[in-house]
Amino acid sequence: MSAWLPTAPCTPRDCSTHQGPSTGALTASVRLLAGVALVLAGALVAPFLALLGGAVRDWLTRHWARTALRLFGLRVRVVGEPAPGRGSGVLVVANHVSWLDIPLLATVFPGRMLAKSEIRSWPLLGALAALGGTLFVERERLRALPGTVRTLSTALAAGSRVIVFPEACTWCGREQGKFTTAVFQAALDADAAVRPVRITYRAPDGAPSGAPAFVGDDTITASLWRVVTAGGLTAEITVLPLIPAGRHTDRRELARDARSGIAHPVADGVTRTLVADAVPHTAVASDKANRPSSSVHQCVNSIPASASSARTRS
């Protein structure tokens, strides 16, 4: 692990807790089998989706993602501004909590994900990601970063919706990490708008739940079981106001603007519930602020949460 890669204070033992009811082993097992079966079905169908029109493909993706979350035991709630349909390229940026973030974002923003290159070799999921148009980044090679920025910029300029987690690392959701800025340079180069999105997983009482968090040295098996055994989970996605192209000329300012809305939730009642389910600076290798971000990545070099308990409570 390179020293310049980001770290988070979150660990499974200290952060992945759920204040709410538990689901019995039988129900949890059914949820797990059903959810995995739908993911497998998605992998088989994915090659044929490329033959369909964009609007139809987006509709199918949204419904597949929502159904997958429901099968794993999560309700979906979307608040904020209406998500626009296909059009000019837009960079969608969100805080990163879990592998569940990917299907959750797909319920509103089907698009091309930025992910670490290792995912390409994962059984089944790697092939599914590649078929879905995922843009892969080599996190360990800082010299590859300018090329990644160019790839992102090209995709945005071509009209793609690109989804990125600028924290480049998963956090438990109670606190968030700094945003890397290279991806925002891609938006500036492509003259593309930025759409900030906030992700929150809630227990039945509305408080944030740590059960979905995929952090530290967590394993996908342990994470899956923790999710299906947590009762009453709600996956909430808040669509924040669009940052139009041209508002900022500096990637750091753009990153700060995007993060401010995600890190500071508005007061209750300000946002409007839309959907309720069942309830030119060129990036250079020497610029440390240009660390690449990725999807589906928990920080394996996380420090214990106790070392920063003043910032991250679970």
XYZ file of C-alpha atoms in Angstrom:
314
model
C 0.000 0.000 0.000
C 1.485 3.329 -1.044
C 2.046 5.845 1.721
C 0.174 8.565 -0.156
C -3.067 6.593 -0.374
C -5.790 7.873 1.982
C -6.592 6.371 5.365
C -9.712 6.405 7.509
C -10.152 5.896 11.246
C -13.031 3.446 10.751
C -12.778 -0.256 11.597
C -15.467 -2.975 11.515
C -15.300 -3.640 15.250
C -15.739 -0.018 16.295
C -17.871 1.418 13.485
C -19.994 -1.312 11.881
C -22.701 -1.357 14.545
C -26.466 -1.295 14.099
C -28.803 0.234 16.653
C -31.970 -1.612 15.767
C -33.650 -5.008 15.449
C -31.890 -8.073 14.099
C -33.180 -10.483 11.477
C -33.314 -14.202 12.128
C -30.809 -16.525 10.505
C -33.401 -18.085 8.186
C -34.690 -14.748 6.879
C -31.141 -13.450 6.555
C -30.101 -16.513 4.573
C -33.045 -16.103 2.196
C -32.140 -12.445 1.721
C -28.535 -13.310 1.001
C -29.354 -16.034 -1.522
C -31.955 -13.888 -3.282
C -29.660 -10.865 -3.474
C -26.719 -12.854 -4.788
C -28.972 -14.585 -7.321
C -30.117 -11.235 -8.689
C -26.512 -10.046 -8.969
C -25.671 -13.214 -10.909
C -28.662 -12.644 -13.161
C -27.489 -9.095 -13.760
C -24.083 -10.385 -14.801
C -25.683 -12.700 -17.355
C -27.957 -10.013 -18.780
C -25.423 -7.159 -18.779
C -23.898 -7.952 -22.213
C -27.315 -7.611 -23.847
C -28.056 -4.235 -22.256
C -25.467 -2.627 -24.522
C -27.770 -3.379 -27.446
C -30.571 -1.285 -25.961
C -31.132 2.448 -26.122
C -29.828 4.648 -23.331
C -33.231 5.449 -21.812
C -34.312 1.797 -21.709
C -30.948 0.729 -20.316
C -31.171 3.345 -17.567
C -34.720 2.257 -16.663
C -33.695 -1.385 -16.384
C -30.586 -0.518 -14.380
C -32.542 1.602 -11.913
C -35.096 -1.133 -11.296
C -32.460 -3.853 -11.054
C -30.501 -1.833 -8.474
C -33.598 -0.997 -6.415
C -34.699 -4.651 -6.433
C -31.230 -5.810 -5.385
C -31.236 -3.469 -2.400
C -34.713 -4.619 -1.406
C -33.666 -8.258 -1.584
C -30.723 -7.536 0.708
C -33.201 -6.029 3.153
C -32.866 -2.286 2.543
C -35.554 0.240 1.790
C -34.592 3.050 -0.578
C -35.377 6.693 0.071
C -34.441 9.516 -2.297
C -34.598 13.141 -1.207
C -33.558 16.412 -2.795
C -33.694 17.660 -6.342
C -35.113 15.673 -9.264
C -32.430 13.771 -11.143
C -32.304 14.833 -14.809
C -32.394 12.361 -17.659
C -29.632 11.759 -20.135
C -28.029 14.796 -21.731
C -24.663 16.461 -21.451
C -21.937 14.821 -19.395
C -22.075 15.264 -15.625
C -19.705 14.234 -12.826
C -21.641 12.689 -9.929
C -19.642 12.769 -6.672
C -20.680 11.124 -3.403
C -19.348 10.190 0.004
C -18.291 6.554 0.252
C -19.596 4.157 2.908
C -20.092 0.714 1.427
C -20.212 -1.551 -1.605
C -23.950 -0.859 -1.362
C -23.240 2.678 -2.579
C -22.925 1.393 -6.146
C -26.451 -0.051 -6.532
C -27.853 2.808 -4.439
C -26.457 5.419 -6.811
C -27.628 3.352 -9.769
C -31.240 3.688 -8.568
C -31.001 7.380 -9.481
C -27.834 7.852 -11.564
C -27.026 4.894 -13.826
C -23.640 5.699 -15.303
C -19.971 4.838 -15.576
C -18.143 4.203 -12.303
C -14.522 5.006 -11.526
C -13.013 1.990 -9.768
C -9.657 0.615 -8.742
C -8.062 -1.613 -11.369
C -8.010 -4.646 -9.039
C -11.782 -4.972 -9.387
C -11.321 -5.941 -13.038
C -9.897 -9.311 -11.867
C -12.624 -10.043 -9.302
C -14.695 -13.144 -10.127
C -17.996 -12.221 -11.761
C -18.140 -8.687 -10.351
C -15.076 -7.681 -12.363
C -16.654 -8.790 -15.610
C -19.934 -7.131 -14.651
C -18.124 -3.866 -13.892
C -16.259 -3.931 -17.199
C -19.444 -4.649 -19.155
C -21.092 -1.728 -17.388
C -18.489 0.690 -18.747
C -16.479 1.085 -15.533
C -13.424 3.321 -15.818
C -10.513 1.675 -14.029
C -7.686 3.535 -12.274
C -4.350 2.129 -11.089
C -4.262 3.497 -7.570
C -0.692 2.405 -6.850
C 0.764 4.224 -9.876
C 0.727 7.971 -9.372
C 2.227 8.411 -12.853
C -0.970 6.955 -14.322
C -3.057 9.761 -12.823
C -2.819 12.276 -15.720
C -4.030 9.554 -18.068
C -6.938 8.810 -15.732
C -7.909 12.485 -15.715
C -7.835 12.538 -19.523
C -9.993 9.398 -19.672
C -12.551 10.926 -17.321
C -12.554 14.185 -19.246
C -13.080 12.356 -22.545
C -16.001 10.376 -21.128
C -17.623 13.528 -19.726
C -17.110 15.433 -22.977
C -18.789 12.567 -24.838
C -21.901 13.009 -22.696
C -21.398 10.216 -20.165
C -22.571 10.389 -16.585
C -19.503 9.467 -14.513
C -19.808 8.462 -10.840
C -16.856 8.994 -8.508
C -16.139 8.723 -4.784
C -13.590 11.524 -4.231
C -12.757 10.372 -0.684
C -10.974 7.439 -2.355
C -11.752 5.424 0.742
C -14.781 4.183 2.665
C -15.814 5.771 5.953
C -18.503 4.592 8.377
C -20.797 7.475 7.400
C -20.691 9.420 10.656
C -17.662 11.370 9.495
C -16.173 11.879 6.042
C -12.748 12.189 4.490
C -11.219 14.923 2.363
C -11.986 15.011 -1.325
C -9.195 14.396 -3.795
C -9.190 17.010 -6.532
C -7.960 15.325 -9.719
C -11.427 14.145 -10.727
C -12.693 17.711 -10.524
C -9.985 18.770 -12.955
C -11.540 16.342 -15.411
C -14.882 18.125 -15.021
C -13.210 21.491 -15.624
C -11.391 20.196 -18.714
C -14.644 18.801 -20.146
C -16.689 21.859 -19.138
C -19.019 19.488 -17.303
C -21.361 20.154 -14.391
C -20.905 18.413 -11.030
C -23.738 16.777 -9.101
C -22.989 16.212 -5.372
C -24.854 13.360 -3.698
C -24.992 12.405 -0.017
C -25.360 8.762 1.030
C -26.698 7.796 4.464
C -27.728 4.426 5.860
C -30.294 4.676 8.632
C -31.636 2.435 11.383
C -35.397 2.246 12.036
C -35.230 5.217 14.425
C -33.646 7.394 11.710
C -30.183 7.442 13.256
C -27.209 6.523 11.038
C -26.434 2.807 11.029
C -22.934 1.398 10.730
C -24.064 -2.058 9.594
C -23.576 -1.336 5.864
C -20.127 0.233 6.377
C -17.384 -1.655 4.517
C -14.285 -0.350 6.239
C -10.780 -1.242 7.397
C -9.951 -4.940 7.097
C -13.581 -5.930 6.613
C -14.364 -8.818 4.261
C -17.178 -8.914 1.745
C -18.553 -12.087 3.370
C -18.746 -10.501 6.818
C -20.210 -7.325 5.355
C -22.910 -9.200 3.433
C -24.006 -11.129 6.515
C -24.023 -7.984 8.664
C -26.296 -6.242 6.156
C -28.837 -9.053 5.768
C -29.072 -9.571 9.538
C -29.671 -5.877 10.306
C -33.380 -5.192 10.492
C -35.100 -2.058 9.268
C -32.255 -0.552 7.243
C -32.966 2.380 4.949
C -30.552 3.450 2.216
C -30.974 7.188 1.754
C -29.621 9.171 -1.160
C -29.847 12.956 -1.130
C -29.537 14.646 -4.524
C -27.945 18.051 -3.935
C -28.113 21.109 -6.216
C -26.138 20.909 -9.438
C -22.888 22.867 -9.612
C -23.026 24.230 -13.161
C -20.041 24.223 -15.484
C -18.184 27.516 -15.332
C -18.948 28.374 -11.701
C -15.378 27.521 -10.698
C -12.097 27.633 -12.581
C -9.985 25.952 -9.899
C -10.388 22.262 -9.080
C -9.786 22.808 -5.360
C -12.576 25.358 -5.138
C -14.858 23.021 -7.069
C -13.989 20.134 -4.728
C -14.687 22.282 -1.649
C -18.027 23.399 -3.079
C -19.072 19.823 -3.804
C -17.974 18.527 -0.407
C -19.628 21.304 1.588
C -23.150 20.166 0.720
C -22.348 16.501 1.277
C -20.635 17.068 4.618
C -23.255 19.468 6.025
C -26.810 18.099 5.810
C -29.542 20.714 5.519
C -32.160 21.110 8.208
C -35.088 18.697 8.235
C -37.907 19.823 6.001
C -35.745 21.799 3.581
C -35.263 18.967 1.123
C -38.236 17.465 -0.677
C -38.851 13.723 -0.646
C -39.112 12.414 -4.190
C -39.218 8.661 -3.821
C -39.933 6.495 -0.778
C -39.880 2.747 -1.266
C -42.238 1.076 1.178
C -42.075 3.866 3.694
C -7.054 24.197 -16.985
C -4.616 22.926 -14.531
C -3.137 19.665 -15.689
C -2.747 16.971 -13.067
C 0.871 16.115 -12.415
C 2.435 13.270 -10.535
C 4.016 15.527 -7.926
C 0.690 16.996 -6.811
C -0.366 15.061 -3.711
C -3.837 16.553 -3.889
C -4.363 14.629 -7.106
C -4.632 11.200 -5.539
C -6.965 8.994 -7.561
C -10.312 8.034 -6.124
C -11.982 4.691 -6.553
C -15.147 2.732 -6.110
C -15.634 -0.267 -3.836
C -12.519 0.365 -1.810
C -12.141 0.243 1.920
C -8.885 1.440 3.420
C -6.998 -1.660 4.446
C -4.457 0.562 6.172
C -7.046 2.221 8.383
C -5.931 3.197 11.852
C -8.051 2.051 14.815
C -11.121 4.152 15.390
C -10.110 4.649 19.010
C -7.201 6.744 17.794
C -9.612 9.317 16.497
C -12.716 8.678 18.572
C -13.206 12.393 19.010
C -14.002 12.567 15.304
C -15.708 9.245 14.648
C -18.196 7.911 17.110
C -20.015 4.649 16.584
